[in-house]
Short mmCIF file of C-alpha atoms in Angstrom, two decimals:
data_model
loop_
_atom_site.label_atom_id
_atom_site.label_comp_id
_atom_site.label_asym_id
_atom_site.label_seq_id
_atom_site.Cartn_x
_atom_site.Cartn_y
_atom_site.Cartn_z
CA UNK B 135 44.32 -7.42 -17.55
CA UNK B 136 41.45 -7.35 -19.81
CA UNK B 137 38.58 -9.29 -18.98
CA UNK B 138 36.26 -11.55 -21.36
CA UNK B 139 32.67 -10.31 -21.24
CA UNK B 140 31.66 -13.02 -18.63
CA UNK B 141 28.96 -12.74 -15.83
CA UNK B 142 31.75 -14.09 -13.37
CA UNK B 143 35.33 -14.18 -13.40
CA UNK B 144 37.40 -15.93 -10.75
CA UNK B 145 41.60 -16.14 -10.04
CA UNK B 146 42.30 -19.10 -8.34
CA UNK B 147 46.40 -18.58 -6.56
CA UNK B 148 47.44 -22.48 -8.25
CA UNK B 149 47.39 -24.49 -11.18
CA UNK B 150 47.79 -27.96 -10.35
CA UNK B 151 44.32 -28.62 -8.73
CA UNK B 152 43.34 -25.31 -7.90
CA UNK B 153 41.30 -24.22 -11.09
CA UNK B 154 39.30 -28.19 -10.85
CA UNK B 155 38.22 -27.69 -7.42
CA UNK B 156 37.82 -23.91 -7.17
CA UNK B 157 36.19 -24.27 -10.90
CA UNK B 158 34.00 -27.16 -9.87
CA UNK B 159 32.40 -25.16 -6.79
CA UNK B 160 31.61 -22.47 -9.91
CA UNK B 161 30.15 -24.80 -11.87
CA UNK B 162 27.71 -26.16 -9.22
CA UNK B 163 26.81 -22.65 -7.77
CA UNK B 164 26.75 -20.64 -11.82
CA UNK B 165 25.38 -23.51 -13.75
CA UNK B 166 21.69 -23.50 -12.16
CA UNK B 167 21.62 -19.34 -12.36
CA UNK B 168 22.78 -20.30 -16.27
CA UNK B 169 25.75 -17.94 -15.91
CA UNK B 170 28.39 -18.54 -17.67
CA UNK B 171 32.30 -18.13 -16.09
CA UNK B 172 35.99 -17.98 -16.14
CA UNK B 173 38.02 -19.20 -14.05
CA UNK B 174 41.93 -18.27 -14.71
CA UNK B 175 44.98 -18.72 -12.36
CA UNK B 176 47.34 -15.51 -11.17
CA UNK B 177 50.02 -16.11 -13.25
CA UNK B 178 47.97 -14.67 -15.98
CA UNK B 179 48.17 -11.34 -14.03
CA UNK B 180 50.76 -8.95 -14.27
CA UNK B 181 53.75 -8.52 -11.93
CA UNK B 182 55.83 -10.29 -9.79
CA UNK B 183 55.81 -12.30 -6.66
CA UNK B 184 53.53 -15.87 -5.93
CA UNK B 185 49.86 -16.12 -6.64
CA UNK B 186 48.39 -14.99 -3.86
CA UNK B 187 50.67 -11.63 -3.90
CA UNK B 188 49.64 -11.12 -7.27
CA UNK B 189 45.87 -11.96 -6.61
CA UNK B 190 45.77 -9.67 -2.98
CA UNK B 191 47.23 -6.98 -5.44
CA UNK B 192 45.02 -6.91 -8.39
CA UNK B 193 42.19 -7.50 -5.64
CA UNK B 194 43.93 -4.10 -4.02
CA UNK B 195 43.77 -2.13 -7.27
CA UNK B 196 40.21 -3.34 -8.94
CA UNK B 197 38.88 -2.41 -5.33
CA UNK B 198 40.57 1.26 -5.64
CA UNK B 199 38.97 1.78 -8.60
CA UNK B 200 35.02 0.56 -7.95
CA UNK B 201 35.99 -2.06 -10.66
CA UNK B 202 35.17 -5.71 -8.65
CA UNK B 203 31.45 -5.03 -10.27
CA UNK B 204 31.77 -3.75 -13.99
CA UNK B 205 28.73 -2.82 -16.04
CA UNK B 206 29.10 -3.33 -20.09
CA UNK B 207 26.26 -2.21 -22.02
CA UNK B 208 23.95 -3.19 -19.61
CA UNK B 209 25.83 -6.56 -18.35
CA UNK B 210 27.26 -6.88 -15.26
CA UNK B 211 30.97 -8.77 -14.77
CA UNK B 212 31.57 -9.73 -11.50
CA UNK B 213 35.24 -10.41 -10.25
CA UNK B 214 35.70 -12.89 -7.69
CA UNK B 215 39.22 -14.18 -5.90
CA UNK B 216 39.96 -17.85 -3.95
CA UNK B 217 42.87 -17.69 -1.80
CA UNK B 218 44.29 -20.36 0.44
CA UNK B 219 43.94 -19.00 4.34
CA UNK B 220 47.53 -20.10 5.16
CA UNK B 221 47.99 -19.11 8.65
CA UNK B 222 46.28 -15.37 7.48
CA UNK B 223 43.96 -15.70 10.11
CA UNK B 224 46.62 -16.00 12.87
CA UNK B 225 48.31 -12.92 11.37
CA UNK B 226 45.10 -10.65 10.72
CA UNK B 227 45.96 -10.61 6.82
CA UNK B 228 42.36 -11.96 5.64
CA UNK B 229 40.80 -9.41 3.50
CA UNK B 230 37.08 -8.99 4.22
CA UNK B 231 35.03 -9.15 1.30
CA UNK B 232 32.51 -11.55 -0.34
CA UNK B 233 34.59 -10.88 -3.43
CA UNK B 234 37.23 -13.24 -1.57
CA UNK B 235 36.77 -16.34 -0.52
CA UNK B 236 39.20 -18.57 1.38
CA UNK B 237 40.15 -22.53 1.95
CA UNK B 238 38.88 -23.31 5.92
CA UNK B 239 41.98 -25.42 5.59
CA UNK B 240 45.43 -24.06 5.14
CA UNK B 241 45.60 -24.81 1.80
CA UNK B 242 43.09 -26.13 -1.76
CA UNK B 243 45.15 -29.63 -0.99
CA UNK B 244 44.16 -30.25 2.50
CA UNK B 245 40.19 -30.16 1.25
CA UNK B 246 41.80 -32.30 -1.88
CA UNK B 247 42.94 -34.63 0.56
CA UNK B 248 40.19 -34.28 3.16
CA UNK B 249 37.48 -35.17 1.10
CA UNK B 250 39.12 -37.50 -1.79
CA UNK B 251 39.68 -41.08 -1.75
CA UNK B 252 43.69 -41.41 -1.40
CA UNK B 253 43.30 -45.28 -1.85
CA UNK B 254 41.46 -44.65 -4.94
CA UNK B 255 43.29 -42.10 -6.34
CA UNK B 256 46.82 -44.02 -6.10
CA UNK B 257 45.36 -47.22 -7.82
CA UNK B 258 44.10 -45.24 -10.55
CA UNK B 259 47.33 -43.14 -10.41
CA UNK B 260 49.67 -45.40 -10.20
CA UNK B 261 47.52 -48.43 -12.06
CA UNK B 262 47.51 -50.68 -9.32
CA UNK B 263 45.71 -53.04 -7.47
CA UNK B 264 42.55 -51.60 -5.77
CA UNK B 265 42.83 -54.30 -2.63
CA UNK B 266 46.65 -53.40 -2.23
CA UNK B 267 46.00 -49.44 -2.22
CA UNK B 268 42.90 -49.98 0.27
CA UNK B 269 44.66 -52.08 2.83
CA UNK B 270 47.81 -49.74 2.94
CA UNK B 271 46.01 -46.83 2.96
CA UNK B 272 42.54 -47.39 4.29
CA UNK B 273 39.15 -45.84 3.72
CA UNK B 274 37.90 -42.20 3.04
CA UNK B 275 39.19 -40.05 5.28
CA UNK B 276 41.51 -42.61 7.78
CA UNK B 277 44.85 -41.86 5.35
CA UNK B 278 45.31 -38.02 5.82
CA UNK B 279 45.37 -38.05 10.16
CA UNK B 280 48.45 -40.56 10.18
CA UNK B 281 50.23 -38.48 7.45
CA UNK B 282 49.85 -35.43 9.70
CA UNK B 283 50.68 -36.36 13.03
CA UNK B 284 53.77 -37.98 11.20
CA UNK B 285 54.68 -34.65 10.72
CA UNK B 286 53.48 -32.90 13.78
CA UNK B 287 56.38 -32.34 14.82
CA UNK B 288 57.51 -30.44 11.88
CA UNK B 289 54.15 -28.34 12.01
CA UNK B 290 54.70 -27.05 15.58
CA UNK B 291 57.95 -25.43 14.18
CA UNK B 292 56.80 -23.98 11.29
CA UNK B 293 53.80 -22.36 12.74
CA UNK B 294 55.47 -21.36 15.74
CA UNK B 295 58.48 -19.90 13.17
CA UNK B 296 55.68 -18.40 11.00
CA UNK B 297 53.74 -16.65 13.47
CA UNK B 298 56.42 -15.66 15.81
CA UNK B 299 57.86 -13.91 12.66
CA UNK B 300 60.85 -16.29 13.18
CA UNK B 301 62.97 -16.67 9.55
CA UNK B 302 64.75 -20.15 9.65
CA UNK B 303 65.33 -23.47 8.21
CA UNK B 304 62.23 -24.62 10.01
CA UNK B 305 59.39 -22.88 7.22
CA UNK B 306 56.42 -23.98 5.33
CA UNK B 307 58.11 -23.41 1.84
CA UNK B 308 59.76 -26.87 2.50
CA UNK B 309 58.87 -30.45 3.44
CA UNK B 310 60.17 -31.48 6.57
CA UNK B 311 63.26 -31.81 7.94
CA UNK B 312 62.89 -33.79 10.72
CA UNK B 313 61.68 -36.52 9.05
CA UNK B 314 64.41 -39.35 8.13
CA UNK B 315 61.74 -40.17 5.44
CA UNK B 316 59.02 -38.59 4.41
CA UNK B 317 56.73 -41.50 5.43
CA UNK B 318 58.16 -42.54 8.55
CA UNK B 319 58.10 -40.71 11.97
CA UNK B 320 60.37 -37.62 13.22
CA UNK B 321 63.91 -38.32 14.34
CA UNK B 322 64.17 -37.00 18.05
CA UNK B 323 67.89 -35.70 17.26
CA UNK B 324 66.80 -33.52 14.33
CA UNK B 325 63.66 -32.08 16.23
CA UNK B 326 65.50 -31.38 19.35
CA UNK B 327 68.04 -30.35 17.06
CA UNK B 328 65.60 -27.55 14.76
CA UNK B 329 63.58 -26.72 18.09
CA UNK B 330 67.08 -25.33 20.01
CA UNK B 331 68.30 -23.16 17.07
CA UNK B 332 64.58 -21.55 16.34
CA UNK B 333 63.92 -20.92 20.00
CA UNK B 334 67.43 -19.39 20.62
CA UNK B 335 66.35 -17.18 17.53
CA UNK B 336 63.72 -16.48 19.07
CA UNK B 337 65.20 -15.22 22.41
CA UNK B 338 67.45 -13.17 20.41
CA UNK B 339 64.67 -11.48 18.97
CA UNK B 340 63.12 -10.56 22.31
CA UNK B 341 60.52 -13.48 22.31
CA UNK B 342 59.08 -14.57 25.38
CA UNK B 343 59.70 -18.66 25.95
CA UNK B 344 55.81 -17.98 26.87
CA UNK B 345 54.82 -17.16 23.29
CA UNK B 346 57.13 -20.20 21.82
CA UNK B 347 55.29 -22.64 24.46
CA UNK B 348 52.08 -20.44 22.97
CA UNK B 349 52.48 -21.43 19.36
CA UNK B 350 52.84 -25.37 19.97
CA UNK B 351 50.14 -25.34 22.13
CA UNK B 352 48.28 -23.77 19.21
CA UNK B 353 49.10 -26.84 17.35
CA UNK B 354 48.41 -29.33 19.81
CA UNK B 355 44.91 -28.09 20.49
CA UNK B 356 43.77 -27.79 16.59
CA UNK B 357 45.69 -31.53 16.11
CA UNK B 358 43.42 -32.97 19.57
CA UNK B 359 40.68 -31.38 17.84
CA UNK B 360 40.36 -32.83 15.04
CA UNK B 361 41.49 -29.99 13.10
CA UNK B 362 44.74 -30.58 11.67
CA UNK B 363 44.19 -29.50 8.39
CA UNK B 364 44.21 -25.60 9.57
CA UNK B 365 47.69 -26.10 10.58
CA UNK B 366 49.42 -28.54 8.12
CA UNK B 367 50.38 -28.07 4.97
CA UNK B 368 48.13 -29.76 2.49
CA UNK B 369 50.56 -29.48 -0.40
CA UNK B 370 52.83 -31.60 1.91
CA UNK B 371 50.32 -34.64 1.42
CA UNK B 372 51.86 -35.32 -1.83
CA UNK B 373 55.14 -35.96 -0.66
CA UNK B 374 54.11 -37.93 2.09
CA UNK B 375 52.06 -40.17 0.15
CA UNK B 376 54.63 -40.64 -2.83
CA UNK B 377 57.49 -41.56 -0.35
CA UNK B 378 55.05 -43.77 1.18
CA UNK B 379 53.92 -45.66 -2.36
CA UNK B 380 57.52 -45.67 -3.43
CA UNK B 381 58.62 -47.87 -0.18
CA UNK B 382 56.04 -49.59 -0.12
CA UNK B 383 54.72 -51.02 -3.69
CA UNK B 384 54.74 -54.03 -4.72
CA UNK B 385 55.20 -53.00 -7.99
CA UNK B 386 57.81 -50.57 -9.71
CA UNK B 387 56.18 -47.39 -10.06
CA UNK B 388 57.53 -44.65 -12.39
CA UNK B 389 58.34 -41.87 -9.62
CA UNK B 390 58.76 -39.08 -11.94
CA UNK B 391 56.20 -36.36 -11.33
CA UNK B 392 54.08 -38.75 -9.63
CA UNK B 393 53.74 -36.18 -6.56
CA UNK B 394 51.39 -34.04 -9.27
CA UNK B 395 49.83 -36.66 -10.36
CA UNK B 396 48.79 -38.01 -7.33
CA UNK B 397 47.41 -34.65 -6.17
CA UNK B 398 45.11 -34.33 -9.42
CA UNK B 399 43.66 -37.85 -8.60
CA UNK B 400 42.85 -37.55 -5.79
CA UNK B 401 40.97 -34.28 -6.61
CA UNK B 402 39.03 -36.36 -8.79
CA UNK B 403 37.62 -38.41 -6.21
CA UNK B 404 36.13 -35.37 -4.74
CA UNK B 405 32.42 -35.11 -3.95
CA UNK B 406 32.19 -31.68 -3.80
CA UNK B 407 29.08 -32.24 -0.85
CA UNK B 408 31.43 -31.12 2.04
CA UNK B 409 30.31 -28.52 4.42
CA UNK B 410 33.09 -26.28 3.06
CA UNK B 411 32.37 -27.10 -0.61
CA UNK B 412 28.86 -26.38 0.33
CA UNK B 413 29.32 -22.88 1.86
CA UNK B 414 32.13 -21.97 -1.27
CA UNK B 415 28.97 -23.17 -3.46
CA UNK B 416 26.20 -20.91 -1.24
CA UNK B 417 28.52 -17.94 -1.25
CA UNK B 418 29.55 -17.84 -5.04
CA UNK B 419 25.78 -18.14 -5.39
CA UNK B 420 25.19 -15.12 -3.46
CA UNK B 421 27.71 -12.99 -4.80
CA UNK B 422 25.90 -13.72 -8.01
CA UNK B 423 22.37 -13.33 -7.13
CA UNK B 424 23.74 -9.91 -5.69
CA UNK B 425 24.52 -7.90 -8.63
CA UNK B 426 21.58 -9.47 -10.78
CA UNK B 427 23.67 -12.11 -12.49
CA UNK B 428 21.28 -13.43 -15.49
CA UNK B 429 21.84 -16.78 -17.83
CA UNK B 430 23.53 -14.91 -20.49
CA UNK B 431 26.10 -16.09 -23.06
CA UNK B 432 29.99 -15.31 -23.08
CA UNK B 433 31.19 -12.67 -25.70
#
């Protein structure tokens, strides 16, 4: 891919809210240096495969070749990748480099969701009432614990499937299926249901009923924590939410892609003063400051 003359150039894996917030934490870390930047999402690399197998790749290959720090004619471009950590860190498939920087989160929509203002966001969305959207879904912050432990269920099985190696209906590719809806709680019948068929897989792949207990206890301890977030889904938020509005509404709301849209607004709502925005801000800074980056204009 060839590269515009910029100071910095980041791939973000997304493009529904990935190039706002990513781009944002740029903006706030570049704009006091007065370096200019790019930020441009994977599917404007070449090959095949999702965005973070294209963006581990091209990270692969511009590392090979002593090309993640370019000097043109005296000017210094700087490459820089954000990837969502997934359950990478469970698996040992982080790369370590400040040319990479991860979500704390398993995905860009849990901080989306973690920091935004879901009430907000689906009155603007949705153009409704602000007293309806605050007293069904509460304050900063109080919407995105019920959605999860609605779904906690689902999340022991897929990170017990996903880290066991387990391949199975239970995965995080898909919303859940032990939910009747996806607002409302987990049916007992379908869990019990999923939970039989994935450990018998399991078994039959010569996994201890230790390691199964292992991976929900995983899940248990992050969601007693306080730390949901690095075991749920973010992009599952969405769905939750837009079943939810849909039941609930008092008014009829046009359903088509509304699970986009609500993402995006509540991205807006961001502050961008979180501790992780904060540390993505400090280290895009110092990645920067690193190789010399100077206020200098795009060619």
């Amino acid at each position: 891919m060839q590269m515009s003359r910029v100071p910095m150039f980041a791939f973000v894996e997304g493009v529904n809210v990935d190039g706002y917030v990513h781009g944002t934490n740029c903006d706030r870390a570049l704009r006091p240096l007065g370096v200019e930047y790019r930020v441009a999402p994977a599917d404007e690399l070449p090959g095949t495969g999702g965005g973070k197998t294209r963006l581990k790749s091209y990270y692969s290959h511009l590392a090979e070749n002593g090309s993640l720090v370019t000097d043109f004619k005296g000017k210094a471009t700087v490459v820089l990748f954000f990837l969502d950590k997934d359950v990478d860190d469970r698996l040992g498939l982080q790369v370590d480099s400040p040319h990479v920087l991860y979500t704390w989160f398993y995905d860009v929509e849990n901080h989306v969701f973690h920091e935004g203002d879901v009430a907000e966001a689906v009155s603007s969305s949705c153009s409704l009432a602000p007293n309806w959207c605050r007293q069904e879904f509460g304050g900063r912050g109080s919407w995105q614990e019920m959605a999860a432990r609605l779904w906690m269920e689902w999340v022991r099985l897929c990170f017990a499937a996903k880290t066991l190696k387990i391949s199975g209906a239970a995965n995080y590719g898909r919303p859940s299926a032990v939910n009747s809806a996806a607002h409302l709680a987990a049916d007992a019948a379908l869990v019990a249901g999923y939970s039989s068929k994935l450990q018998s897989d399991a078994q039959k792949a010569g996994i201890a009923d230790r390691d199964w207990g292992e991976a929900f206890t995983v899940v248990d301890s992050e969601y007693s924590s306080g730390c949901w977030d690095k075991v749920f889904k973010g992009k599952w938020y969405a769905h939750i939410l837009s079943s939810q509005i849909l039941a609930n509404c008092p008014n009829k709301i046009d359903a088509k892609h509304l699970t986009a849209s609500l993402v995006k607004h509540v991205a807006a709502t961001m502050k961008f003063d979180s501790p992780w925005s904060l540390a993505m801000q400090q280290a895009i800074q110092n990645l920067a400051v690193s190789h010399g980056l100077r206020a200098t204009s795009a060619e």
